[in-house]
Amino acid sequence: MIVEQEVSKSIFMTAVGKEIFRLRKKRGLTGKQLAEKLNVSQQQISRYERGVCNINVDTLFVILHELDCSLSNFFSSVYLNINDMEKNVSSHYINLFLPPAPYYKGENALSAKMNNLVG
């Protein structure tokens, strides 16, 4: 169980970092520019993006604000990153990324894609 938890933790950190990297590039920012906005070192941004350093919630919120990304969009993309890396992990944790069925007002493209990946 501990080994499974460590693997999952590593996958989550990697998927979060991969998405931060993608968003930063999409916004045309360098690691140094994002680091300056957060008042951290460029090396720290690199650690987050490579998934080798835990990121706290406060820092994640500030990063997402600077990258103009909602939590919903961010974690939807993180889920897809996890699914690309490890399908059994993504299916095990899908309930964290999709709201329970009663909350759906209609199926959107992302929920359809995510359900197809797991199903």
mmCIF file with all atom_site columns, C-alpha atoms in Angstrom:
data_model
loop_
_atom_site.group_PDB
_atom_site.id
_atom_site.type_symbol
_atom_site.label_atom_id
_atom_site.label_alt_id
_atom_site.label_comp_id
_atom_site.label_asym_id
_atom_site.label_entity_id
_atom_site.label_seq_id
_atom_site.pdbx_PDB_ins_code
_atom_site.Cartn_x
_atom_site.Cartn_y
_atom_site.Cartn_z
_atom_site.occupancy
_atom_site.B_iso_or_equiv
_atom_site.pdbx_formal_charge
_atom_site.auth_seq_id
_atom_site.auth_comp_id
_atom_site.auth_asym_id
_atom_site.auth_atom_id
_atom_site.pdbx_PDB_model_num
ATOM 1   C CA . MET A 1 1   ? 0.000   0.000  0.000   1.00 0.00 ? 1   MET A CA 1
ATOM 2   C CA . ILE A 1 2   ? 2.803   2.433  0.843   1.00 0.00 ? 2   ILE A CA 1
ATOM 3   C CA . VAL A 1 3   ? 4.498   1.756  -2.494  1.00 0.00 ? 3   VAL A CA 1
ATOM 4   C CA . GLU A 1 4   ? 1.189   2.365  -4.299  1.00 0.00 ? 4   GLU A CA 1
ATOM 5   C CA . GLN A 1 5   ? 0.725   5.652  -2.427  1.00 0.00 ? 5   GLN A CA 1
ATOM 6   C CA . GLU A 1 6   ? 4.258   6.763  -3.319  1.00 0.00 ? 6   GLU A CA 1
ATOM 7   C CA . VAL A 1 7   ? 3.692   5.941  -6.998  1.00 0.00 ? 7   VAL A CA 1
ATOM 8   C CA . SER A 1 8   ? 0.407   7.854  -6.976  1.00 0.00 ? 8   SER A CA 1
ATOM 9   C CA . LYS A 1 9   ? 1.992   10.824 -5.211  1.00 0.00 ? 9   LYS A CA 1
ATOM 10  C CA . SER A 1 10  ? 4.783   10.935 -7.771  1.00 0.00 ? 10  SER A CA 1
ATOM 11  C CA . ILE A 1 11  ? 2.303   10.751 -10.654 1.00 0.00 ? 11  ILE A CA 1
ATOM 12  C CA . PHE A 1 12  ? 0.211   13.558 -9.178  1.00 0.00 ? 12  PHE A CA 1
ATOM 13  C CA . MET A 1 13  ? 3.232   15.821 -8.670  1.00 0.00 ? 13  MET A CA 1
ATOM 14  C CA . THR A 1 14  ? 4.443   15.104 -12.198 1.00 0.00 ? 14  THR A CA 1
ATOM 15  C CA . ALA A 1 15  ? 1.009   15.752 -13.735 1.00 0.00 ? 15  ALA A CA 1
ATOM 16  C CA . VAL A 1 16  ? 0.596   19.039 -11.839 1.00 0.00 ? 16  VAL A CA 1
ATOM 17  C CA . GLY A 1 17  ? 4.074   20.161 -12.871 1.00 0.00 ? 17  GLY A CA 1
ATOM 18  C CA . LYS A 1 18  ? 3.498   19.200 -16.485 1.00 0.00 ? 18  LYS A CA 1
ATOM 19  C CA . GLU A 1 19  ? 0.349   21.324 -16.575 1.00 0.00 ? 19  GLU A CA 1
ATOM 20  C CA . ILE A 1 20  ? 2.035   24.328 -14.948 1.00 0.00 ? 20  ILE A CA 1
ATOM 21  C CA . PHE A 1 21  ? 4.770   24.056 -17.579 1.00 0.00 ? 21  PHE A CA 1
ATOM 22  C CA . ARG A 1 22  ? 2.222   23.821 -20.421 1.00 0.00 ? 22  ARG A CA 1
ATOM 23  C CA . LEU A 1 23  ? 0.269   26.833 -19.173 1.00 0.00 ? 23  LEU A CA 1
ATOM 24  C CA . ARG A 1 24  ? 3.401   28.907 -18.660 1.00 0.00 ? 24  ARG A CA 1
ATOM 25  C CA . LYS A 1 25  ? 4.558   28.181 -22.213 1.00 0.00 ? 25  LYS A CA 1
ATOM 26  C CA . LYS A 1 26  ? 1.071   28.891 -23.569 1.00 0.00 ? 26  LYS A CA 1
ATOM 27  C CA . ARG A 1 27  ? 1.169   32.319 -21.884 1.00 0.00 ? 27  ARG A CA 1
ATOM 28  C CA . GLY A 1 28  ? 4.593   32.998 -23.384 1.00 0.00 ? 28  GLY A CA 1
ATOM 29  C CA . LEU A 1 29  ? 6.314   33.325 -20.016 1.00 0.00 ? 29  LEU A CA 1
ATOM 30  C CA . THR A 1 30  ? 9.800   32.149 -19.191 1.00 0.00 ? 30  THR A CA 1
ATOM 31  C CA . GLY A 1 31  ? 10.498  30.340 -15.948 1.00 0.00 ? 31  GLY A CA 1
ATOM 32  C CA . LYS A 1 32  ? 12.338  33.433 -14.785 1.00 0.00 ? 32  LYS A CA 1
ATOM 33  C CA . GLN A 1 33  ? 9.353   35.703 -15.518 1.00 0.00 ? 33  GLN A CA 1
ATOM 34  C CA . LEU A 1 34  ? 6.949   33.455 -13.606 1.00 0.00 ? 34  LEU A CA 1
ATOM 35  C CA . ALA A 1 35  ? 9.439   33.186 -10.750 1.00 0.00 ? 35  ALA A CA 1
ATOM 36  C CA . GLU A 1 36  ? 9.646   36.969 -10.503 1.00 0.00 ? 36  GLU A CA 1
ATOM 37  C CA . LYS A 1 37  ? 5.845   37.238 -10.327 1.00 0.00 ? 37  LYS A CA 1
ATOM 38  C CA . LEU A 1 38  ? 5.846   34.741 -7.441  1.00 0.00 ? 38  LEU A CA 1
ATOM 39  C CA . ASN A 1 39  ? 8.954   36.078 -5.741  1.00 0.00 ? 39  ASN A CA 1
ATOM 40  C CA . VAL A 1 40  ? 10.680  32.688 -5.900  1.00 0.00 ? 40  VAL A CA 1
ATOM 41  C CA . SER A 1 41  ? 13.744  31.468 -7.763  1.00 0.00 ? 41  SER A CA 1
ATOM 42  C CA . GLN A 1 42  ? 13.655  30.226 -11.332 1.00 0.00 ? 42  GLN A CA 1
ATOM 43  C CA . GLN A 1 43  ? 14.996  26.937 -9.973  1.00 0.00 ? 43  GLN A CA 1
ATOM 44  C CA . GLN A 1 44  ? 11.937  26.612 -7.726  1.00 0.00 ? 44  GLN A CA 1
ATOM 45  C CA . ILE A 1 45  ? 9.623   27.017 -10.729 1.00 0.00 ? 45  ILE A CA 1
ATOM 46  C CA . SER A 1 46  ? 11.641  24.331 -12.507 1.00 0.00 ? 46  SER A CA 1
ATOM 47  C CA . ARG A 1 47  ? 11.251  22.005 -9.501  1.00 0.00 ? 47  ARG A CA 1
ATOM 48  C CA . TYR A 1 48  ? 7.485   22.498 -9.528  1.00 0.00 ? 48  TYR A CA 1
ATOM 49  C CA . GLU A 1 49  ? 7.282   21.883 -13.263 1.00 0.00 ? 49  GLU A CA 1
ATOM 50  C CA . ARG A 1 50  ? 9.387   18.717 -13.080 1.00 0.00 ? 50  ARG A CA 1
ATOM 51  C CA . GLY A 1 51  ? 7.315   17.395 -10.192 1.00 0.00 ? 51  GLY A CA 1
ATOM 52  C CA . VAL A 1 52  ? 10.305  17.012 -7.900  1.00 0.00 ? 52  VAL A CA 1
ATOM 53  C CA . CYS A 1 53  ? 9.064   19.478 -5.300  1.00 0.00 ? 53  CYS A CA 1
ATOM 54  C CA . ASN A 1 54  ? 5.709   19.594 -3.542  1.00 0.00 ? 54  ASN A CA 1
ATOM 55  C CA . ILE A 1 55  ? 3.681   22.700 -4.219  1.00 0.00 ? 55  ILE A CA 1
ATOM 56  C CA . ASN A 1 56  ? 1.465   24.111 -1.492  1.00 0.00 ? 56  ASN A CA 1
ATOM 57  C CA . VAL A 1 57  ? -2.089  25.248 -2.160  1.00 0.00 ? 57  VAL A CA 1
ATOM 58  C CA . ASP A 1 58  ? -1.296  28.934 -1.659  1.00 0.00 ? 58  ASP A CA 1
ATOM 59  C CA . THR A 1 59  ? 1.478   28.826 -4.241  1.00 0.00 ? 59  THR A CA 1
ATOM 60  C CA . LEU A 1 60  ? -0.643  26.836 -6.681  1.00 0.00 ? 60  LEU A CA 1
ATOM 61  C CA . PHE A 1 61  ? -3.457  29.379 -6.431  1.00 0.00 ? 61  PHE A CA 1
ATOM 62  C CA . VAL A 1 62  ? -1.055  32.253 -7.107  1.00 0.00 ? 62  VAL A CA 1
ATOM 63  C CA . ILE A 1 63  ? 0.476   30.403 -10.067 1.00 0.00 ? 63  ILE A CA 1
ATOM 64  C CA . LEU A 1 64  ? -2.955  29.697 -11.543 1.00 0.00 ? 64  LEU A CA 1
ATOM 65  C CA . HIS A 1 65  ? -3.939  33.320 -11.063 1.00 0.00 ? 65  HIS A CA 1
ATOM 66  C CA . GLU A 1 66  ? -0.785  34.492 -12.845 1.00 0.00 ? 66  GLU A CA 1
ATOM 67  C CA . LEU A 1 67  ? -1.405  31.982 -15.645 1.00 0.00 ? 67  LEU A CA 1
ATOM 68  C CA . ASP A 1 68  ? -5.090  32.964 -15.883 1.00 0.00 ? 68  ASP A CA 1
ATOM 69  C CA . CYS A 1 69  ? -6.369  29.427 -15.370 1.00 0.00 ? 69  CYS A CA 1
ATOM 70  C CA . SER A 1 70  ? -9.339  28.275 -13.312 1.00 0.00 ? 70  SER A CA 1
ATOM 71  C CA . LEU A 1 71  ? -9.025  25.429 -10.833 1.00 0.00 ? 71  LEU A CA 1
ATOM 72  C CA . SER A 1 72  ? -11.569 23.459 -12.828 1.00 0.00 ? 72  SER A CA 1
ATOM 73  C CA . ASN A 1 73  ? -9.664  23.758 -16.092 1.00 0.00 ? 73  ASN A CA 1
ATOM 74  C CA . PHE A 1 74  ? -6.342  23.121 -14.389 1.00 0.00 ? 74  PHE A CA 1
ATOM 75  C CA . PHE A 1 75  ? -7.400  19.925 -12.663 1.00 0.00 ? 75  PHE A CA 1
ATOM 76  C CA . SER A 1 76  ? -9.256  18.659 -15.724 1.00 0.00 ? 76  SER A CA 1
ATOM 77  C CA . SER A 1 77  ? -5.982  18.903 -17.619 1.00 0.00 ? 77  SER A CA 1
ATOM 78  C CA . VAL A 1 78  ? -4.085  17.350 -14.701 1.00 0.00 ? 78  VAL A CA 1
ATOM 79  C CA . TYR A 1 79  ? -6.479  14.399 -14.847 1.00 0.00 ? 79  TYR A CA 1
ATOM 80  C CA . LEU A 1 80  ? -5.812  13.972 -18.565 1.00 0.00 ? 80  LEU A CA 1
ATOM 81  C CA . ASN A 1 81  ? -2.052  14.103 -17.868 1.00 0.00 ? 81  ASN A CA 1
ATOM 82  C CA . ILE A 1 82  ? -2.457  11.388 -15.220 1.00 0.00 ? 82  ILE A CA 1
ATOM 83  C CA . ASN A 1 83  ? -4.513  9.307  -17.617 1.00 0.00 ? 83  ASN A CA 1
ATOM 84  C CA . ASP A 1 84  ? -1.764  9.587  -20.248 1.00 0.00 ? 84  ASP A CA 1
ATOM 85  C CA . MET A 1 85  ? 0.825   8.400  -17.726 1.00 0.00 ? 85  MET A CA 1
ATOM 86  C CA . GLU A 1 86  ? -1.078  5.729  -15.816 1.00 0.00 ? 86  GLU A CA 1
ATOM 87  C CA . LYS A 1 87  ? -4.622  4.717  -16.745 1.00 0.00 ? 87  LYS A CA 1
ATOM 88  C CA . ASN A 1 88  ? -5.195  2.578  -13.645 1.00 0.00 ? 88  ASN A CA 1
ATOM 89  C CA . VAL A 1 89  ? -4.341  5.525  -11.377 1.00 0.00 ? 89  VAL A CA 1
ATOM 90  C CA . SER A 1 90  ? -6.602  7.910  -13.290 1.00 0.00 ? 90  SER A CA 1
ATOM 91  C CA . SER A 1 91  ? -9.565  5.526  -13.118 1.00 0.00 ? 91  SER A CA 1
ATOM 92  C CA . HIS A 1 92  ? -8.987  4.949  -9.390  1.00 0.00 ? 92  HIS A CA 1
ATOM 93  C CA . TYR A 1 93  ? -9.078  8.691  -8.643  1.00 0.00 ? 93  TYR A CA 1
ATOM 94  C CA . ILE A 1 94  ? -11.618 9.898  -11.230 1.00 0.00 ? 94  ILE A CA 1
ATOM 95  C CA . ASN A 1 95  ? -14.123 10.830 -8.504  1.00 0.00 ? 95  ASN A CA 1
ATOM 96  C CA . LEU A 1 96  ? -11.740 13.607 -7.425  1.00 0.00 ? 96  LEU A CA 1
ATOM 97  C CA . PHE A 1 97  ? -11.831 15.187 -10.867 1.00 0.00 ? 97  PHE A CA 1
ATOM 98  C CA . LEU A 1 98  ? -15.460 14.838 -11.898 1.00 0.00 ? 98  LEU A CA 1
ATOM 99  C CA . PRO A 1 99  ? -18.436 16.020 -9.859  1.00 0.00 ? 99  PRO A CA 1
ATOM 100 C CA . PRO A 1 100 ? -21.018 13.431 -8.788  1.00 0.00 ? 100 PRO A CA 1
ATOM 101 C CA . ALA A 1 101 ? -23.666 12.707 -11.430 1.00 0.00 ? 101 ALA A CA 1
ATOM 102 C CA . PRO A 1 102 ? -26.471 14.805 -9.844  1.00 0.00 ? 102 PRO A CA 1
ATOM 103 C CA . TYR A 1 103 ? -24.386 17.953 -10.377 1.00 0.00 ? 103 TYR A CA 1
ATOM 104 C CA . TYR A 1 104 ? -24.214 17.563 -14.147 1.00 0.00 ? 104 TYR A CA 1
ATOM 105 C CA . LYS A 1 105 ? -26.516 19.921 -15.991 1.00 0.00 ? 105 LYS A CA 1
ATOM 106 C CA . GLY A 1 106 ? -25.577 18.296 -19.246 1.00 0.00 ? 106 GLY A CA 1
ATOM 107 C CA . GLU A 1 107 ? -22.598 16.475 -20.564 1.00 0.00 ? 107 GLU A CA 1
ATOM 108 C CA . ASN A 1 108 ? -19.898 18.769 -21.862 1.00 0.00 ? 108 ASN A CA 1
ATOM 109 C CA . ALA A 1 109 ? -17.028 17.870 -24.163 1.00 0.00 ? 109 ALA A CA 1
ATOM 110 C CA . LEU A 1 110 ? -14.486 17.465 -21.369 1.00 0.00 ? 110 LEU A CA 1
ATOM 111 C CA . SER A 1 111 ? -16.630 15.215 -19.196 1.00 0.00 ? 111 SER A CA 1
ATOM 112 C CA . ALA A 1 112 ? -17.464 13.112 -22.255 1.00 0.00 ? 112 ALA A CA 1
ATOM 113 C CA . LYS A 1 113 ? -13.777 12.776 -23.119 1.00 0.00 ? 113 LYS A CA 1
ATOM 114 C CA . MET A 1 114 ? -12.829 11.927 -19.540 1.00 0.00 ? 114 MET A CA 1
ATOM 115 C CA . ASN A 1 115 ? -15.583 9.325  -19.251 1.00 0.00 ? 115 ASN A CA 1
ATOM 116 C CA . ASN A 1 116 ? -14.508 7.749  -22.545 1.00 0.00 ? 116 ASN A CA 1
ATOM 117 C CA . LEU A 1 117 ? -10.917 7.515  -21.329 1.00 0.00 ? 117 LEU A CA 1
ATOM 118 C CA . VAL A 1 118 ? -11.955 5.618  -18.224 1.00 0.00 ? 118 VAL A CA 1
ATOM 119 C CA . GLY A 1 119 ? -14.791 3.599  -19.722 1.00 0.00 ? 119 GLY A CA 1
#
